[in-house]
Coordinates of C-alpha atoms in Angstrom, one line a residue:
M1 CA -91.5 63.0 -150.1
S2 CA -94.2 62.9 -148.4
D3 CA -95.0 62.2 -144.7
A4 CA -96.6 58.6 -145.5
A5 CA -93.9 57.6 -147.8
L6 CA -91.4 59.1 -144.8
T7 CA -93.4 56.8 -142.1
V8 CA -92.6 53.4 -144.5
S9 CA -89.3 54.0 -145.0
G10 CA -88.9 55.2 -141.4
T11 CA -90.6 51.8 -140.1
R12 CA -88.6 49.7 -143.3
L13 CA -85.8 51.0 -141.4
A14 CA -86.3 50.1 -138.1
G15 CA -87.6 46.7 -139.3
V16 CA -84.2 46.0 -140.8
R17 CA -82.4 47.3 -137.8
E18 CA -84.4 45.0 -135.1
R19 CA -83.6 42.6 -137.7
L20 CA -79.8 42.8 -137.2
S21 CA -79.8 43.5 -133.8
G22 CA -81.5 40.3 -133.3
M23 CA -79.4 38.4 -135.2
G24 CA -77.4 36.0 -133.1
P25 CA -77.2 32.0 -133.5
A26 CA -76.1 31.5 -137.0
W27 CA -74.0 34.4 -136.6
V28 CA -71.9 31.9 -134.0
A29 CA -72.0 29.1 -136.7
G30 CA -70.9 31.6 -138.9
A31 CA -67.7 32.9 -136.9
V32 CA -66.9 29.0 -136.4
A33 CA -67.5 28.2 -140.2
A34 CA -64.9 31.4 -140.7
G35 CA -62.3 29.9 -139.0
P36 CA -58.3 29.2 -139.4
A37 CA -59.5 25.8 -141.3
T38 CA -61.5 27.6 -143.4
M39 CA -59.4 30.2 -144.0
A40 CA -56.5 27.5 -144.5
S41 CA -58.5 25.4 -147.2
L42 CA -59.4 28.0 -149.1
V43 CA -55.6 30.0 -149.5
T44 CA -54.3 26.9 -150.6
A45 CA -56.7 26.0 -152.6
G46 CA -56.3 28.9 -154.8
A47 CA -52.6 29.0 -154.5
S48 CA -52.7 25.1 -155.9
F49 CA -55.3 24.8 -158.1
D50 CA -56.0 29.1 -159.6
Y51 CA -59.7 28.9 -159.7
S52 CA -60.3 25.5 -161.0
L53 CA -62.2 25.5 -156.9
L54 CA -64.4 28.8 -157.1
W55 CA -67.6 26.4 -158.0
V56 CA -66.7 24.9 -154.5
V57 CA -65.8 28.1 -152.7
V58 CA -69.6 29.8 -154.1
L59 CA -71.4 26.4 -153.3
S60 CA -70.1 26.2 -149.8
A61 CA -72.0 28.9 -149.1
V62 CA -75.0 27.8 -150.5
A63 CA -74.6 24.3 -148.9
G64 CA -74.0 26.2 -145.7
T65 CA -77.1 28.3 -145.9
L66 CA -79.1 25.2 -146.3
A67 CA -77.6 22.6 -143.6
Q68 CA -78.0 25.5 -141.4
Y69 CA -81.6 26.3 -142.3
L70 CA -82.3 22.8 -142.1
A71 CA -80.8 22.7 -138.8
M72 CA -82.9 25.5 -137.7
R73 CA -86.4 24.8 -138.6
L74 CA -85.4 22.0 -136.7
G75 CA -84.6 23.3 -133.6
L76 CA -87.6 26.1 -134.1
L77 CA -90.4 23.1 -134.5
T78 CA -89.0 21.0 -131.3
E79 CA -87.6 24.0 -129.3
R80 CA -85.4 20.9 -128.1
G81 CA -81.9 20.4 -128.4
I82 CA -80.9 17.7 -131.6
V83 CA -79.8 15.0 -129.3
A84 CA -82.9 14.9 -126.6
V85 CA -84.9 14.9 -130.3
V86 CA -82.9 12.5 -131.6
E87 CA -83.5 9.7 -128.7
A88 CA -86.9 10.7 -128.2
H89 CA -87.8 9.7 -132.2
L90 CA -84.8 7.2 -132.8
G91 CA -83.4 6.0 -129.5
E92 CA -80.6 6.2 -127.5
R93 CA -77.7 4.4 -129.1
W94 CA -78.8 7.2 -132.4
A95 CA -78.3 10.0 -129.8
W96 CA -75.0 8.7 -128.1
L97 CA -73.8 8.0 -131.9
L98 CA -74.6 11.6 -132.8
V99 CA -72.2 13.0 -129.5
A100 CA -70.0 10.6 -130.5
D101 CA -69.2 11.7 -134.1
V102 CA -69.5 15.4 -132.6
V103 CA -66.5 14.7 -129.9
V104 CA -64.1 13.2 -132.5
A105 CA -64.7 15.5 -135.2
A106 CA -64.7 18.8 -132.8
G107 CA -61.9 17.0 -130.6
A108 CA -59.6 16.9 -133.6
A109 CA -60.5 19.9 -134.7
Q110 CA -60.0 21.5 -131.2
L111 CA -56.3 20.0 -131.5
V112 CA -55.3 21.6 -134.6
I113 CA -57.3 25.0 -133.7
L114 CA -54.7 25.1 -130.5
N115 CA -51.6 24.2 -132.2
T116 CA -52.7 26.9 -135.2
L117 CA -53.0 29.6 -132.1
A118 CA -49.8 28.0 -130.2
S119 CA -48.0 28.8 -132.9
V120 CA -49.1 32.3 -134.4
T121 CA -48.4 33.1 -130.6
S122 CA -45.0 31.9 -130.3
T123 CA -44.0 33.9 -133.7
V124 CA -45.6 36.7 -132.2
T125 CA -44.1 36.8 -129.2
G126 CA -41.1 34.6 -129.1
V127 CA -42.4 32.5 -126.1
G128 CA -42.0 28.5 -127.1
A129 CA -45.0 27.2 -128.6
G130 CA -46.3 24.6 -126.0
V131 CA -46.0 27.1 -123.0
C132 CA -48.1 29.4 -125.5
G133 CA -50.5 26.6 -125.8
V134 CA -50.8 25.4 -122.3
A135 CA -51.7 29.1 -121.4
W136 CA -54.6 29.5 -123.9
A137 CA -55.8 26.6 -123.1
L138 CA -56.2 27.6 -119.4
V139 CA -57.2 31.0 -120.7
L140 CA -60.4 29.2 -122.5
A141 CA -61.2 26.9 -119.7
A142 CA -61.4 29.8 -117.0
G143 CA -63.0 32.2 -119.6
L144 CA -66.1 30.1 -120.9
A145 CA -66.5 28.4 -117.3
G146 CA -66.1 31.7 -115.5
R147 CA -68.1 33.8 -118.0
G148 CA -65.2 36.0 -119.1
Y149 CA -64.8 35.1 -122.3
G150 CA -67.1 37.6 -124.7
F151 CA -64.4 40.4 -124.1
L152 CA -61.5 37.9 -125.7
E153 CA -63.8 36.3 -128.5
L154 CA -64.8 40.3 -129.5
A155 CA -61.1 41.0 -129.8
A156 CA -60.6 38.3 -131.9
K157 CA -63.8 38.5 -134.2
L158 CA -62.4 42.4 -135.0
L159 CA -59.4 40.7 -135.7
V160 CA -60.9 38.5 -138.2
A161 CA -62.8 41.3 -139.7
G162 CA -59.6 43.4 -140.5
V163 CA -58.0 40.1 -142.4
V164 CA -62.0 39.7 -144.9
V165 CA -61.8 43.6 -145.1
A166 CA -58.0 43.2 -146.1
F167 CA -58.9 40.5 -149.0
V168 CA -62.1 42.6 -150.2
S169 CA -59.8 45.2 -150.5
S170 CA -57.1 43.2 -152.3
L171 CA -59.7 42.6 -155.0
L172 CA -59.4 45.9 -156.1
V173 CA -56.2 46.0 -156.7
V174 CA -54.5 42.4 -157.7
P175 CA -54.6 41.1 -160.9
V176 CA -58.0 38.7 -161.1
D177 CA -58.2 37.1 -164.4
P178 CA -62.5 37.4 -165.3
G179 CA -61.8 34.8 -167.2
A180 CA -60.1 31.9 -165.6
A181 CA -62.7 33.1 -162.7
A182 CA -65.5 32.2 -164.9
R183 CA -64.4 28.9 -166.0
G184 CA -63.4 28.1 -162.2
L185 CA -67.9 28.1 -161.4
V186 CA -67.7 24.8 -164.2
P187 CA -67.8 21.8 -161.6
T188 CA -64.1 19.9 -162.0
L189 CA -61.9 18.3 -159.3
P190 CA -58.5 18.6 -160.9
A191 CA -56.2 15.3 -159.2
G192 CA -55.0 15.9 -156.5
S193 CA -57.7 18.5 -154.9
A194 CA -60.5 16.1 -153.2
V195 CA -59.1 17.2 -149.8
L196 CA -59.1 20.4 -150.3
A197 CA -62.5 20.7 -151.8
A198 CA -63.9 18.4 -148.4
G199 CA -61.6 21.0 -146.3
I200 CA -63.3 24.0 -147.7
L201 CA -67.0 22.1 -148.1
G202 CA -66.1 21.3 -144.3
G203 CA -66.0 24.9 -143.2
A204 CA -69.7 25.7 -144.5
V205 CA -71.1 22.1 -143.7
H206 CA -69.7 20.4 -140.8
V207 CA -71.6 18.3 -138.2
T208 CA -70.4 20.7 -135.5
L209 CA -72.4 23.6 -137.2
V210 CA -75.6 21.6 -137.5
T211 CA -75.4 20.2 -134.6
M212 CA -75.1 23.2 -132.5
H213 CA -77.6 25.4 -133.9
S214 CA -80.3 24.2 -131.5
Y215 CA -78.7 24.8 -128.4
A216 CA -77.7 28.5 -129.7
M217 CA -81.6 29.1 -130.8
R218 CA -82.3 27.6 -126.9
A219 CA -79.7 29.7 -125.2
R220 CA -81.6 33.0 -127.1
G221 CA -85.0 32.2 -126.4
W222 CA -86.0 31.6 -129.5
T223 CA -89.2 29.8 -131.0
R224 CA -91.3 28.8 -133.9
S225 CA -93.1 32.8 -133.3
D226 CA -89.6 34.3 -134.5
A227 CA -89.1 32.1 -137.7
D228 CA -89.1 34.8 -140.1
L229 CA -86.0 36.2 -137.7
A230 CA -84.3 32.8 -138.0
V231 CA -84.6 33.1 -141.8
F232 CA -82.8 36.5 -142.0
D233 CA -80.2 35.0 -139.7
V234 CA -79.2 32.5 -141.5
V235 CA -79.1 33.9 -144.9
A236 CA -77.0 37.0 -143.8
S237 CA -74.5 35.4 -141.8
M238 CA -73.5 32.0 -144.0
L239 CA -74.9 33.1 -147.3
V240 CA -73.6 36.7 -147.9
A241 CA -71.2 36.9 -144.9
F242 CA -69.4 34.1 -145.3
G243 CA -69.8 33.5 -148.7
V244 CA -68.2 37.1 -149.2
Y245 CA -65.3 36.1 -147.1
S246 CA -64.8 33.0 -148.5
V247 CA -64.9 34.5 -152.4
A248 CA -62.6 37.2 -151.5
I249 CA -60.2 35.6 -149.4
F250 CA -60.1 32.4 -152.6
L251 CA -60.0 35.0 -155.2
V252 CA -56.8 37.0 -153.4
A253 CA -55.2 33.6 -153.2
A254 CA -55.8 32.2 -156.7
S255 CA -54.7 35.4 -158.5
V256 CA -51.2 36.4 -156.6
L257 CA -50.2 32.8 -155.0
S258 CA -48.7 29.4 -157.2
D259 CA -47.1 27.6 -154.1
P260 CA -49.1 24.1 -153.4
D261 CA -46.5 23.6 -150.6
L262 CA -47.7 26.9 -148.8
T263 CA -46.4 28.4 -145.6
T264 CA -47.9 30.4 -143.3
V265 CA -45.6 33.4 -144.4
G266 CA -46.4 32.5 -148.2
A267 CA -49.8 32.9 -147.7
A268 CA -49.4 36.0 -145.7
E269 CA -48.3 37.6 -149.6
A270 CA -51.7 37.3 -150.5
L271 CA -52.3 40.5 -148.6
G272 CA -49.1 41.9 -150.1
P273 CA -50.9 43.9 -152.5
L274 CA -52.6 46.0 -150.0
V275 CA -50.5 46.3 -147.1
G276 CA -47.0 45.5 -148.4
P277 CA -44.1 44.9 -145.5
G278 CA -47.4 44.1 -143.1
A279 CA -49.1 41.2 -144.7
E280 CA -47.2 38.8 -142.7
W281 CA -48.0 40.1 -139.6
L282 CA -51.6 40.9 -140.4
F283 CA -52.2 37.5 -141.8
L284 CA -50.7 35.5 -138.2
L285 CA -52.9 38.3 -136.2
G286 CA -55.5 37.3 -138.4
L287 CA -54.7 33.7 -138.0
G288 CA -54.7 33.7 -134.4
G289 CA -58.1 35.8 -134.0
A290 CA -59.8 33.0 -135.7
A291 CA -58.7 30.3 -134.0
V292 CA -59.3 32.4 -130.9
S293 CA -62.9 32.5 -131.6
T294 CA -63.4 29.7 -133.5
L295 CA -62.0 27.6 -130.2
G296 CA -65.0 29.7 -128.7
G297 CA -67.6 28.1 -130.5
N298 CA -66.0 24.7 -130.9
T299 CA -65.6 24.2 -127.4
V300 CA -69.0 24.7 -126.5
A301 CA -70.3 22.0 -128.8
P302 CA -69.6 18.8 -127.6
P303 CA -70.4 19.8 -124.2
F304 CA -73.8 21.0 -125.4
L305 CA -74.4 18.0 -126.5
L306 CA -73.0 15.4 -124.0
A307 CA -74.9 17.6 -121.1
D308 CA -78.3 17.5 -123.7
K309 CA -77.8 13.6 -123.6
L310 CA -77.2 13.2 -119.6
G311 CA -80.1 15.5 -119.2
W312 CA -77.8 18.1 -117.3
G313 CA -78.5 21.8 -118.3
T314 CA -76.8 23.5 -120.9
T315 CA -75.8 27.0 -119.4
V316 CA -73.1 27.7 -117.3
E317 CA -75.5 28.0 -114.3
D318 CA -75.2 24.0 -114.1
G319 CA -72.2 23.2 -112.6
R320 CA -71.6 19.7 -114.0
Y321 CA -71.7 21.8 -117.5
R322 CA -69.4 24.4 -116.6
A323 CA -67.0 21.4 -115.5
L324 CA -67.5 19.6 -119.0
L325 CA -66.8 23.0 -120.9
A326 CA -63.4 23.6 -118.8
G327 CA -62.6 19.8 -119.2
F328 CA -63.1 19.7 -122.7
A329 CA -61.1 23.2 -122.7
L330 CA -57.9 21.7 -121.4
L331 CA -58.1 18.6 -123.2
S332 CA -56.9 20.8 -125.8
V333 CA -53.5 20.9 -124.0
P334 CA -51.6 18.0 -126.0
G335 CA -52.9 20.2 -129.3
A336 CA -49.8 22.7 -128.4
F337 CA -47.1 20.0 -128.8
I338 CA -48.0 18.8 -132.4
G339 CA -45.7 21.2 -134.2
G340 CA -45.5 21.3 -137.9
E341 CA -46.3 23.3 -140.7
V342 CA -50.2 24.6 -139.8
L343 CA -52.1 25.2 -142.6
G344 CA -52.0 21.3 -143.8
Q345 CA -53.2 20.5 -140.9
L346 CA -56.3 22.8 -140.4
V347 CA -57.1 21.5 -144.3
L348 CA -56.8 17.9 -143.2
V349 CA -59.2 18.3 -139.9
L350 CA -61.8 20.3 -141.9
A351 CA -62.1 17.4 -144.2
L352 CA -62.3 14.8 -141.5
G353 CA -65.2 16.9 -140.2
T354 CA -66.7 16.3 -143.3
V355 CA -66.3 12.8 -142.7
G356 CA -68.7 12.8 -139.9
T357 CA -71.1 15.6 -141.3
P358 CA -73.2 13.2 -143.8
F359 CA -74.9 11.5 -140.6
A360 CA -76.0 14.5 -138.8
L361 CA -77.5 16.1 -141.9
A362 CA -79.3 12.2 -142.3
L363 CA -80.7 12.7 -138.8
V364 CA -81.8 16.4 -139.4
L365 CA -84.0 15.5 -142.6
Y366 CA -85.3 12.2 -141.1
L367 CA -86.6 14.0 -138.4
L368 CA -87.8 17.0 -140.5
N369 CA -90.0 14.2 -142.1
S370 CA -91.0 12.5 -139.2
R371 CA -93.6 13.0 -136.6
A372 CA -90.8 14.4 -134.5
V373 CA -92.3 18.0 -135.9
S374 CA -96.0 19.0 -136.3
E375 CA -95.2 21.2 -140.1
P376 CA -94.0 19.9 -143.0
T377 CA -91.1 20.6 -144.3
P378 CA -91.3 22.3 -147.6
T379 CA -90.9 19.9 -150.8
L380 CA -87.8 22.5 -151.9
A381 CA -86.1 22.0 -148.8
N382 CA -86.3 18.7 -148.7
A383 CA -84.3 18.5 -152.3
G384 CA -81.8 21.0 -150.7
G385 CA -80.8 19.2 -147.7
V386 CA -80.9 15.7 -150.3
A387 CA -78.1 17.4 -152.5
V388 CA -75.8 18.9 -149.5
F389 CA -76.2 15.1 -148.0
L390 CA -75.2 13.6 -151.2
L391 CA -72.6 16.6 -152.0
S392 CA -71.1 16.0 -148.8
G393 CA -71.2 12.2 -148.9
A394 CA -69.2 12.3 -152.0
L395 CA -66.3 14.9 -150.8
A396 CA -66.3 13.0 -147.8
A397 CA -65.7 9.3 -149.9
N398 CA -63.3 11.1 -152.4
F399 CA -61.3 12.3 -148.8
V400 CA -60.9 8.9 -147.4
R401 CA -60.6 7.4 -150.8
G402 CA -57.4 9.1 -150.9
Q403 CA -56.2 9.1 -147.5
V404 CA -55.8 5.1 -147.9
A405 CA -54.5 5.2 -151.4
G406 CA -51.3 5.3 -150.3
G407 CA -51.6 2.3 -148.0
V408 CA -53.2 2.3 -144.0
G409 CA -51.1 3.9 -141.4
P410 CA -52.1 5.1 -138.4
L411 CA -53.7 8.4 -139.5
S412 CA -55.3 6.8 -142.4
G413 CA -56.4 3.6 -140.5
A414 CA -57.8 5.9 -137.9
V415 CA -59.8 8.0 -140.7
L416 CA -61.3 4.4 -142.1
A417 CA -62.4 3.4 -139.0
F418 CA -64.1 6.4 -138.2
A419 CA -65.7 6.2 -141.5
V420 CA -67.0 3.0 -141.6
V421 CA -68.6 3.5 -138.2
V422 CA -70.4 6.4 -139.4
A423 CA -71.0 5.2 -142.8
A424 CA -73.0 2.3 -141.1
A425 CA -75.0 4.5 -138.8
T426 CA -75.7 6.7 -141.7
V427 CA -77.0 3.3 -143.8
G428 CA -78.7 2.6 -140.6
V429 CA -80.9 6.2 -140.7
L430 CA -81.9 5.8 -144.3
G431 CA -82.9 2.0 -143.9
K432 CA -85.2 2.8 -141.1
Y433 CA -87.1 6.2 -142.8
I434 CA -87.4 3.5 -146.1
R435 CA -88.4 1.1 -143.4
E436 CA -91.1 3.4 -142.1
E437 CA -92.4 4.9 -145.4
V438 CA -93.1 1.4 -147.0
A439 CA -95.1 0.1 -144.2
G440 CA -96.9 3.3 -143.7
A441 CA -97.6 3.6 -147.4

């Protein structure tokens, strides 16, 4: 090989290494997306409906990539947090609605994820789940507010990575049915699958992920000059890493599990072909690790938005923001006493997040096509964003319909009330955009 060719090759390799080392904001979102709720949704979907929902799994990675790209684009072009942009161009009421949307979705997730972590810790240590949950909430509050959470989160991500590697490796030894998998790519929703479909999509397209992206980029100091790196960041984290994670877990579960009333022990059987008797421990440790890393990202989202709305700083250097972090972490303590089988709860809370997502997507699309940004949004990006918006809206509607089908109780009533408020707000954003387009025509 000539010296010139070696130089070009070396330059390209150095560029790739620079991009890999520079990635970050989308990987924070990816770590939250690849949490225990997503894992539970994928495993339960595979066990309950075989390969039928594979198309939803693949679509979730594509939709998640599109949603994060749009959120990234808005953050780069405005170089501000999303709440400040919403308030400046739509008004204070809309900003508060967005903050409330995130607080409800992230708050519900916080309670269930802490319950998951407490349950796993109790199973591993033999200590009561309530005690474990309180201890984890204190660690979370002290770690995030005091900057000491980094090592704990790194350890958790290593555990999650181990489970992902185990699932991907299991694909080499489990009896995956190629024909059935191919048929699973044809869009269809079997009876009773609406909650799971909403849960799978909610893992990738979630109001928390969409809204926190601008703040993560601000923390990294990215501007519009970092656009190429930001696109690479989104594609590598959501389309590639999260996509492989989701498809591998789903295919293994669909191939070896068949119990719709799945427990954590039953889900661990999906790893049996690879690690045998150690499957339960590996799955529990991975589920707990995913809960730890997800709790970190989920905890910072509401304080990000609330601090931005109040005009406070969004770093721990601002004592008020630090107090918000600690407070939101401690508010998760009641989750330790929920009890019950965690897999079903995790699926439900992801589906609930899907209800709040169309409003956030509508705001992002509105702002990207308004005077808030100085560059027009590409037609293809707009079309993709509209498609993701319609898909998330349809799955959210199916989920709400399924919740109220058996009668309106306390839980289904709360879900319905939340859905009505968010739907009204979403219609309001769409109506405002249409009126402005008609007036400007």
